[in-house]
Short mmCIF file of C-alpha atoms and ligand atoms in Angstrom, two decimals:
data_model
loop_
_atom_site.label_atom_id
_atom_site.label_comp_id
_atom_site.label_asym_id
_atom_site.label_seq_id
_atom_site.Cartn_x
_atom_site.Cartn_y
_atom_site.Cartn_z
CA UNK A 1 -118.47 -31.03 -18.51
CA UNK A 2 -115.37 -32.65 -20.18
CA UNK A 3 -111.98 -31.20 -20.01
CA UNK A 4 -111.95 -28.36 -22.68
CA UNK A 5 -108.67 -28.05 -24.66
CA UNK A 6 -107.68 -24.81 -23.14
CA UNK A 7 -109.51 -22.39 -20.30
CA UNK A 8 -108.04 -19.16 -20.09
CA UNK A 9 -110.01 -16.86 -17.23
CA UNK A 10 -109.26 -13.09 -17.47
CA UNK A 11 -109.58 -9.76 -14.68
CA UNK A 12 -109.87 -6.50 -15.96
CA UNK A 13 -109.72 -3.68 -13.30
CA UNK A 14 -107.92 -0.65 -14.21
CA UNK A 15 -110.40 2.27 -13.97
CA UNK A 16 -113.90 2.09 -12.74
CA UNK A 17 -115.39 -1.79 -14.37
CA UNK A 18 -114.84 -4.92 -12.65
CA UNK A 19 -114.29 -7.18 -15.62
CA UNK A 20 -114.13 -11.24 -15.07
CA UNK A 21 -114.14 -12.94 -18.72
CA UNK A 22 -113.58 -16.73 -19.27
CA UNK A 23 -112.29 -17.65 -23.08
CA UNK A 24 -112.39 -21.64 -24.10
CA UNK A 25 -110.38 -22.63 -27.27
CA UNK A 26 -110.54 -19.17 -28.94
CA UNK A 27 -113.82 -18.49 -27.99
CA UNK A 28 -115.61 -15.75 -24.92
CA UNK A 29 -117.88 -17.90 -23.18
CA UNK A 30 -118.77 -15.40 -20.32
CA UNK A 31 -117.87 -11.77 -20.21
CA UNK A 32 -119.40 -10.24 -16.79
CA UNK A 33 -118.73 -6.65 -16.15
CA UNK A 34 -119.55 -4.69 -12.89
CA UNK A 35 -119.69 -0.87 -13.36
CA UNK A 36 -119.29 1.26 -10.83
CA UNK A 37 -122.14 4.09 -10.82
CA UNK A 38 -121.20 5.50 -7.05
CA UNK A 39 -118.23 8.26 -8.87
CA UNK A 40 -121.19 10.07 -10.83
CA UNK A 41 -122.42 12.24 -7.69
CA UNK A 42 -118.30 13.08 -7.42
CA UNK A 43 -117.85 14.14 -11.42
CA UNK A 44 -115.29 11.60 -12.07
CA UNK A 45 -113.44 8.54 -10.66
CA UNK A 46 -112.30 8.80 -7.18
CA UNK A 47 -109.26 6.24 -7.55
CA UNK A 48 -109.11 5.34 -3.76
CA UNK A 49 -113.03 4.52 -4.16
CA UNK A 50 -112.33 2.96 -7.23
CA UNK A 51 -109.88 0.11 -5.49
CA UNK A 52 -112.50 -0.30 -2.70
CA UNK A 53 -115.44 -0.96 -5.16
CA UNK A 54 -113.06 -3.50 -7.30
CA UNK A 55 -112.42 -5.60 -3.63
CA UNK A 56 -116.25 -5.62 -2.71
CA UNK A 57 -116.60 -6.81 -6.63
CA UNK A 58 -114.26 -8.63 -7.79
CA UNK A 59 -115.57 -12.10 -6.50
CA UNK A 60 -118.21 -12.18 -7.20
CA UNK A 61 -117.52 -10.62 -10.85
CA UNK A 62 -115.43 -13.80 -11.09
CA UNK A 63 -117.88 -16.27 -10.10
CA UNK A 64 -119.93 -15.15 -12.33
CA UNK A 65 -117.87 -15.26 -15.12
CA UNK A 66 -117.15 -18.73 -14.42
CA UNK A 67 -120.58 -19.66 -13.55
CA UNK A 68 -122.04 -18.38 -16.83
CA UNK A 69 -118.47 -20.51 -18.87
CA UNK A 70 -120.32 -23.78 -17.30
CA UNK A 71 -116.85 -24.69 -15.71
CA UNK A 72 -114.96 -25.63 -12.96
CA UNK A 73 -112.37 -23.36 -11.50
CA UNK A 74 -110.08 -26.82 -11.93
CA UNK A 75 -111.21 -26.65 -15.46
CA UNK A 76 -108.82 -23.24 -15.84
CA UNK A 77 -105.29 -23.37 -17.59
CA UNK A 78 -104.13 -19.94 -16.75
CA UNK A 79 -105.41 -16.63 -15.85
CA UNK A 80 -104.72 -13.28 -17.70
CA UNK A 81 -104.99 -9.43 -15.77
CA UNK A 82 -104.50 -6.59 -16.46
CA UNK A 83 -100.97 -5.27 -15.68
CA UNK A 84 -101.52 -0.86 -16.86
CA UNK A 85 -102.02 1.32 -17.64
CA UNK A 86 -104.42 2.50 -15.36
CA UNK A 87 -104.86 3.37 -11.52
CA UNK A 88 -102.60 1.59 -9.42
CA UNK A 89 -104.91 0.73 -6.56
CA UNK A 90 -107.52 -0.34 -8.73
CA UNK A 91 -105.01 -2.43 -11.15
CA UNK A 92 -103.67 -3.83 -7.96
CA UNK A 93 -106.79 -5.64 -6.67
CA UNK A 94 -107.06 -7.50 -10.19
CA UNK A 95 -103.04 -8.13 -9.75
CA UNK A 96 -103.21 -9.59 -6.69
CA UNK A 97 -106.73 -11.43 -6.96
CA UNK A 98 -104.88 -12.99 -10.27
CA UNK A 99 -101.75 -14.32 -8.64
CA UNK A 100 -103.96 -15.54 -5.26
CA UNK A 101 -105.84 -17.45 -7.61
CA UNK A 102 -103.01 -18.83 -9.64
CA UNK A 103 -101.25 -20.08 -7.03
CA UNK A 104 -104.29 -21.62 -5.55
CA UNK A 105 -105.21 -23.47 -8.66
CA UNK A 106 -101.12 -23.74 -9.41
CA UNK A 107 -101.45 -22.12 -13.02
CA UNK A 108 -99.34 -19.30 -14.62
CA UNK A 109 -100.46 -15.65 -15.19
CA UNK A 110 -100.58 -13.60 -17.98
CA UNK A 111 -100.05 -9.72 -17.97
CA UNK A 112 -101.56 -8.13 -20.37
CA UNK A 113 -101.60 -4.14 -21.37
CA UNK A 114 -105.19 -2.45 -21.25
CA UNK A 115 -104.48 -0.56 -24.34
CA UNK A 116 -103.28 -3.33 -26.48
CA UNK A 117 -106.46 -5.03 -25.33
CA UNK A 118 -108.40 -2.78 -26.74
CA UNK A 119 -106.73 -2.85 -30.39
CA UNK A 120 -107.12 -6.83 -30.02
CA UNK A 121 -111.34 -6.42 -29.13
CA UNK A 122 -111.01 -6.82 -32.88
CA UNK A 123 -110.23 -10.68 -32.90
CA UNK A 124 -112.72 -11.68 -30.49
CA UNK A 125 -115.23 -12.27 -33.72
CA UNK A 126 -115.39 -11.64 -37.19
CA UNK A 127 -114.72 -9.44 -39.53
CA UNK A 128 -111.34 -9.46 -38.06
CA UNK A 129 -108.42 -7.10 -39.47
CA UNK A 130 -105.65 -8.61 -41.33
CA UNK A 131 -102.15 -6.45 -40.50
CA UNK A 132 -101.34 -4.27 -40.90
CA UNK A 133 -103.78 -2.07 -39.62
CA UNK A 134 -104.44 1.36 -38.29
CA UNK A 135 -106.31 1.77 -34.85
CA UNK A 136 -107.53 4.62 -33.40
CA UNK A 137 -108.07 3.67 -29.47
CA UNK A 138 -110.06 6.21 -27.59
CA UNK A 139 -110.84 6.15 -24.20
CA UNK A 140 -111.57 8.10 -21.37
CA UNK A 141 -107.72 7.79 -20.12
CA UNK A 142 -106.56 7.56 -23.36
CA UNK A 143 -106.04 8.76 -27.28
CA UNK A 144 -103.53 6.67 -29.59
CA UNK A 145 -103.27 5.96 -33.31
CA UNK A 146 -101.25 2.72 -32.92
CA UNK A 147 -99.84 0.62 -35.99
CA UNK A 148 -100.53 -2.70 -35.54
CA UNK A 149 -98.58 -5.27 -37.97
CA UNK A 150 -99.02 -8.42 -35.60
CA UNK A 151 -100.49 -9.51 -32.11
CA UNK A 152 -97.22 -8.08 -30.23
CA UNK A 153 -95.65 -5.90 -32.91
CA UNK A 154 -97.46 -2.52 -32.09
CA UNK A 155 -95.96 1.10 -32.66
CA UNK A 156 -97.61 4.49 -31.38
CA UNK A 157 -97.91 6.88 -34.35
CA UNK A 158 -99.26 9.90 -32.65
CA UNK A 159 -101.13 10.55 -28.81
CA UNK A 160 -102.72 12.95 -26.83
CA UNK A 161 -100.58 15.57 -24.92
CA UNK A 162 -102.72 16.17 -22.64
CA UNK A 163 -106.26 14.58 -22.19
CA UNK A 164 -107.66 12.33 -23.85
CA UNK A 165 -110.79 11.92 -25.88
CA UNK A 166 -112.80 10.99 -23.13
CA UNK A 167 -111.88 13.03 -20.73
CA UNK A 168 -112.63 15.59 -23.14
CA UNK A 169 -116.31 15.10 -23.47
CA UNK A 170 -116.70 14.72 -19.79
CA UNK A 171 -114.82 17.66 -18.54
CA UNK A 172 -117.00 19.96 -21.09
CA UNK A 173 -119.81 18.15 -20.26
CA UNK A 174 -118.94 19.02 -16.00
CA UNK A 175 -118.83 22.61 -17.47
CA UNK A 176 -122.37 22.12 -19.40
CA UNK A 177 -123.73 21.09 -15.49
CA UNK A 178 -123.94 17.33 -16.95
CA UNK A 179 -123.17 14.33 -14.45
CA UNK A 180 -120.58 12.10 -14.97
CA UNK A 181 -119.51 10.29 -17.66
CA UNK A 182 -120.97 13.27 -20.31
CA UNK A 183 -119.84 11.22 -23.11
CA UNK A 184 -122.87 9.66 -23.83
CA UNK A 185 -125.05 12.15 -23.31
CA UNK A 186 -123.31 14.66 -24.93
CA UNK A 187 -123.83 11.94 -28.01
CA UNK A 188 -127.80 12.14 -27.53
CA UNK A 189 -128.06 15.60 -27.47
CA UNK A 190 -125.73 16.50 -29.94
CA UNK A 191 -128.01 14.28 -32.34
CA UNK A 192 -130.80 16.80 -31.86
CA UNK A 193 -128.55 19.82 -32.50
CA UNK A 194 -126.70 21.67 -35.21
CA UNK A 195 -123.02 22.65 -35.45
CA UNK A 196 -123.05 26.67 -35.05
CA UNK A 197 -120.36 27.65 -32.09
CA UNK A 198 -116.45 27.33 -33.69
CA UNK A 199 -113.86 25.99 -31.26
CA UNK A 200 -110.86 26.43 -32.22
CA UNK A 201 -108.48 23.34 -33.88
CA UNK A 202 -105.11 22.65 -31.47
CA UNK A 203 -102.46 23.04 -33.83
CA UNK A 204 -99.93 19.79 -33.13
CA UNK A 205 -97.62 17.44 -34.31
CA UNK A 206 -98.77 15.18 -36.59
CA UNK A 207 -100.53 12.22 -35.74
CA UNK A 208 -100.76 13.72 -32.33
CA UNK A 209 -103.76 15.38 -30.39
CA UNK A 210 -104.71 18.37 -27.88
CA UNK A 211 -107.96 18.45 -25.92
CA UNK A 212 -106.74 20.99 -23.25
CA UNK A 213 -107.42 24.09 -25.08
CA UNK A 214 -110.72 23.38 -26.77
CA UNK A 215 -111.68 22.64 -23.31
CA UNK A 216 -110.45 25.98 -21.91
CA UNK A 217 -112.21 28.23 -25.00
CA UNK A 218 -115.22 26.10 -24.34
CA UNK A 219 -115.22 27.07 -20.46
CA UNK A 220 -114.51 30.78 -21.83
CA UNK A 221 -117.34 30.51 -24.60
CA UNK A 222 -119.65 29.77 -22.17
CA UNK A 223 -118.56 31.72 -19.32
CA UNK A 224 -118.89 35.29 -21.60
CA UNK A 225 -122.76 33.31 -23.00
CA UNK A 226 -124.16 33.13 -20.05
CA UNK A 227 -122.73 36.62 -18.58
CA UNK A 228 -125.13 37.94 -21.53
CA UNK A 229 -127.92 35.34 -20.99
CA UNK A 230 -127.92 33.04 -17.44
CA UNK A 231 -130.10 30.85 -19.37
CA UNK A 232 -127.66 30.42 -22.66
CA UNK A 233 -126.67 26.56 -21.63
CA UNK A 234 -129.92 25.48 -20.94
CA UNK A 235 -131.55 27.56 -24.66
CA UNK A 236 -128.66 26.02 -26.35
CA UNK A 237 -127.56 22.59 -25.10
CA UNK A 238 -128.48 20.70 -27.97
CA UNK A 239 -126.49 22.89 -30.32
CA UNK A 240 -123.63 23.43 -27.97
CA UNK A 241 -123.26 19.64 -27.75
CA UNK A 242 -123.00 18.97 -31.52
CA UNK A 243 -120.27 21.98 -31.89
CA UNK A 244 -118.45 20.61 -29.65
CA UNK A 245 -118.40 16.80 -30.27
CA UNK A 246 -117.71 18.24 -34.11
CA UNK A 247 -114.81 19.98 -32.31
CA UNK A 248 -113.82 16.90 -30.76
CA UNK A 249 -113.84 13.89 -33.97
CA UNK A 250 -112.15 16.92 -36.29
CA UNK A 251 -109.39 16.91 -34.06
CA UNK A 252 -109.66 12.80 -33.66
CA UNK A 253 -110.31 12.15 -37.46
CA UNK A 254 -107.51 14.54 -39.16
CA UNK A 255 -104.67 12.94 -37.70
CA UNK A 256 -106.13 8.93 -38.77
CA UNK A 257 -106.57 10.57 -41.85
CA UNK A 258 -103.12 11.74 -42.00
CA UNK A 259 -101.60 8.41 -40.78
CA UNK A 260 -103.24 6.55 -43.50
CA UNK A 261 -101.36 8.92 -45.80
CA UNK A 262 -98.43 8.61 -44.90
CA UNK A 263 -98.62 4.52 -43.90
CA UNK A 264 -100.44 3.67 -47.12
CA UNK A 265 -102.92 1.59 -44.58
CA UNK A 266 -106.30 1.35 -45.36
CA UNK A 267 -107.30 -0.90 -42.91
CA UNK A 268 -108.55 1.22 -40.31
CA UNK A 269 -110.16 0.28 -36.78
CA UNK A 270 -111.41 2.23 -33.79
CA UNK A 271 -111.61 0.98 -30.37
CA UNK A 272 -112.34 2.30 -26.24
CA UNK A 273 -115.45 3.91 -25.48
CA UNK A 274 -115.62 6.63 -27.10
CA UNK A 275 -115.92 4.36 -30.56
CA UNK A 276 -119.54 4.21 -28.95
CA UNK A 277 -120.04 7.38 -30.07
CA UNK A 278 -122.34 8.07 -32.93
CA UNK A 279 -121.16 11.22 -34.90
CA UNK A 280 -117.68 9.50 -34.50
CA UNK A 281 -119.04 6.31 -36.12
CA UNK A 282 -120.99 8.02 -38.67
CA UNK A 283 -117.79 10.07 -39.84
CA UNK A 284 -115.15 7.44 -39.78
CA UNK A 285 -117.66 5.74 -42.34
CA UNK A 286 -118.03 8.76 -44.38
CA UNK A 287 -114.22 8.78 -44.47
CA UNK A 288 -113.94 5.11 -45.17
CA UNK A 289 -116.17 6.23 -48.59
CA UNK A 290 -113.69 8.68 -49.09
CA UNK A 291 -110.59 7.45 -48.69
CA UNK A 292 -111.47 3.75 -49.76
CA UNK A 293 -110.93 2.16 -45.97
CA UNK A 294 -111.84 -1.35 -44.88
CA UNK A 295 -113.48 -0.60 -41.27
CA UNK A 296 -113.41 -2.30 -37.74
CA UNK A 297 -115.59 -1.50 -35.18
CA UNK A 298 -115.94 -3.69 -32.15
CA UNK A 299 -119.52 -4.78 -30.34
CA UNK A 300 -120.68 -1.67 -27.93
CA UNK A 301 -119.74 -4.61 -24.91
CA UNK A 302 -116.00 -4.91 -26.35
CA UNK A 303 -115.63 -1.01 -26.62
CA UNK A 304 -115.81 -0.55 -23.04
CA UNK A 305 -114.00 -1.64 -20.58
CA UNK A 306 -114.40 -5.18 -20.18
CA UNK A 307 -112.37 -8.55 -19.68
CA UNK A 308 -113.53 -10.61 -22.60
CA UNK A 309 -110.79 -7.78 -24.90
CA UNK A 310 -108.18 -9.11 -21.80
CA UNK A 311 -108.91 -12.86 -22.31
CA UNK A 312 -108.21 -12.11 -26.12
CA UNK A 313 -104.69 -10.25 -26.09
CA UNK A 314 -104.11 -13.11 -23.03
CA UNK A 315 -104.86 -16.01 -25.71
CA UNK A 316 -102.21 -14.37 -28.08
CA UNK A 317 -99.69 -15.13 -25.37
CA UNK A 318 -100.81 -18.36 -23.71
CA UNK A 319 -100.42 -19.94 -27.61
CA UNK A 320 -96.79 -18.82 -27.51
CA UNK A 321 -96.56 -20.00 -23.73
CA UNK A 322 -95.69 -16.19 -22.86
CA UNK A 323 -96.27 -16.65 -19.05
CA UNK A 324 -95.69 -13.86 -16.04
CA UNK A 325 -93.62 -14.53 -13.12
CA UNK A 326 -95.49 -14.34 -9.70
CA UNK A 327 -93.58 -11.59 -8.45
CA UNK A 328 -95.13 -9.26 -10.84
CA UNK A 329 -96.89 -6.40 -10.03
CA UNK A 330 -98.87 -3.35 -11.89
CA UNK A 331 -97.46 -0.40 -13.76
CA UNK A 332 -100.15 2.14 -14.12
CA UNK A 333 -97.84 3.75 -16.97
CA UNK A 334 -97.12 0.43 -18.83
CA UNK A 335 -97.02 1.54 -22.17
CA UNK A 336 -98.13 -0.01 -25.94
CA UNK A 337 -95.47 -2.80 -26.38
CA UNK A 338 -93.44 -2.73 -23.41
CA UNK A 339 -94.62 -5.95 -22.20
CA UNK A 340 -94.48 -7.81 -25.55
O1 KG4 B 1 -112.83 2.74 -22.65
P1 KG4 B 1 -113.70 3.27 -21.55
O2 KG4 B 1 -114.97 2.52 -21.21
O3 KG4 B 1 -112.91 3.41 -20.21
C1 KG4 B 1 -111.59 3.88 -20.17
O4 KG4 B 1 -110.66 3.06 -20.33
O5 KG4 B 1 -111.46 5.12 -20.03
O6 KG4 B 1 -114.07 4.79 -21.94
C2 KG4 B 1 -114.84 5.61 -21.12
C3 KG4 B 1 -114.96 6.98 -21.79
C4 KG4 B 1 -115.65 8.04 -20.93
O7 KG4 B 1 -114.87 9.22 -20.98
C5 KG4 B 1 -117.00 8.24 -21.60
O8 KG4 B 1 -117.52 9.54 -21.47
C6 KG4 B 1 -116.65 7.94 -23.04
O9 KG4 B 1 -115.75 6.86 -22.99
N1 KG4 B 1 -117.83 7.55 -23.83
C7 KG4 B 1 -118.33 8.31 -24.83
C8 KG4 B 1 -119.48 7.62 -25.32
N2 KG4 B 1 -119.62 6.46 -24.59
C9 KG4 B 1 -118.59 6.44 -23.69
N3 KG4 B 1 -117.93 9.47 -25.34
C10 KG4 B 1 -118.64 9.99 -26.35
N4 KG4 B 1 -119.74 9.39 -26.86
C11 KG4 B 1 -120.19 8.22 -26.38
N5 KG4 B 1 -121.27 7.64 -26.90
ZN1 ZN B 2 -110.14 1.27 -21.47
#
């Protein structure tokens, strides 16, 4: 193949997903991501099992990627990794895999920051936002409404004090006796249910959110249920599931609602994986009727974790030649514009 104009490769490994993603002239050309299943039988991600699984991985993730780009690993200009947040051992195997590989090749490194990633999903492909635009990023580590007004001008408007989105539908889900993640499942079921149990609303600050006490009432609420009836979960699940995930986008979509107030931005976007989720998608559109918004919803693949959304807030900074130094290393708190 003949020299491309530019080859940026990109490593995503903060959580659970081995990401490798390989962007040429604007454009993803391979996006390979290796999930790792083996945390389900534990409820959740065992970090230290985590870093292991991204070592045994992360090769061959890469090869991949640049097997499927059709290119040469002399055919790359730099390579882009995620820096944080996220957990440090796992963020550390992509760190160091980056900079091994950068030196080997002698190219520069880009850090990029997971989160910011995930607001830029939206310029892999069209319809891309125009800024200013709101985006409401939720993840399973994770709940922001950032402002975004350009590529590296990003301001947090309200966040989670205490877990976030994600974590919400999985810890009620480990209460509901569902494996690991319960997001999506919790999704299915709640699609053959109706909304009849009330959980109460957190009352915050505005723009922010709370997930800690809807997830204690919900333990309660089912604790004093199945006292009365053993079999209450298992009678109920499909019900229980679409109270709660109503629970859970009130509490998400009041606050974007709010923002756009108060900003006067209708451009709205949603991003991480729980943007997968249905009666999410299906209100943020009956909002966007409502209140007039222009939408943005990434492919399911650029929701989740992945690398192609790190090759895409990389290409932002290898146009403006915004290179890393080798001595770098992870921040598992790095937070939205810090490392603009
Ligand atoms: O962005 P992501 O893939 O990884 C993180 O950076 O956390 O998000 C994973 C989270 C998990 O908590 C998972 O349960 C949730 O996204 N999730 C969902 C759905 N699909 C994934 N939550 C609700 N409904 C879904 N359809
Ligand atoms: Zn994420």
């Amino acid at each position: 193949m003949k020299k491309p104009h530019k080859v940026l490769l990109a490593i995503e490994s903060s959580c659970d997903d081995t990401g490798a993603s390989v962007m040429i002239d604007a454009n993803i050309v391979s996006n390979v991501v290796s999930s790792q299943i083996d945390h389900a039988k534990w409820g959740g991600v065992i970090p230290e099992l985590a870093s292991r699984k991204h070592m045994e991985a992360i090769g061959r993730v890469v090869d991949q990627a640049i097997l499927e780009a059709g290119i040469k690993k002399s055919d790359i200009d730099a390579i882009a990794f995620t820096r944080g947040p996220g957990l440090m051992g796992a963020l550390l195997v992509g760190v160091s895999f980056a900079k091994a590989m950068a030196q080997a090749l002698q190219i520069p490194i880009i850090e990029v920051n997971h989160m910011e990633a995930h607001i830029l999903a939206h310029f892999i492909e069209p319809p891309r936002p125009r800024f200013p635009f709101l985006c409401l990023t939720v993840s399973g580590g994770h709940t922001q409404i950032v402002k975004v007004e350009d590529w590296n001008q990003m301001t947090i408007l309200g966040q989670t004090l205490d877990d976030a989105a994600g974590e919400a539908f999985d810890k009620a889900g480990k209460i509901m006796g569902l494996p690991y993640p319960a997001g999506p499942l919790i999704d299915r079921l709640a699609r053959q249910g109706n909304v009849v149990f009330d959980f109460p609303q957190a009352q915050v600050q505005k723009f922010h959110f709370s997930f800690s006490g809807l997830k204690t009432a919900f333990l309660y609420f089912l604790r004093d249920q199945m006292k009365k009836d053993p079999q209450f979960i298992e009678k109920n699940k499909a019900d229980i599931a679409a109270s709660l995930q109503y629970a859970i986008i009130k509490a998400l979509t009041q606050p974007l609602v709010l923002a756009s107030h108060e900003t006067g931005i209708k451009r709205i976007a949603i991003a991480g994986g729980v943007s997968a989720n249905q009666g999410l998608r299906k209100k943020i559109a009956e909002l966007g009727e409502k209140e007039n918004w222009e939408i943005f919803i990434p492919r399911l693949e650029y929701c989740t974790d992945n690398a192609a959304m790190i090759a895409q807030a990389g290409w932002f900074k290898l146009l403006a030649r915004q290179f890393s130094e080798l001595d770098i290393t992870a921040d598992p708190r790095l937070k939205v514009s810090e490392n603009l």
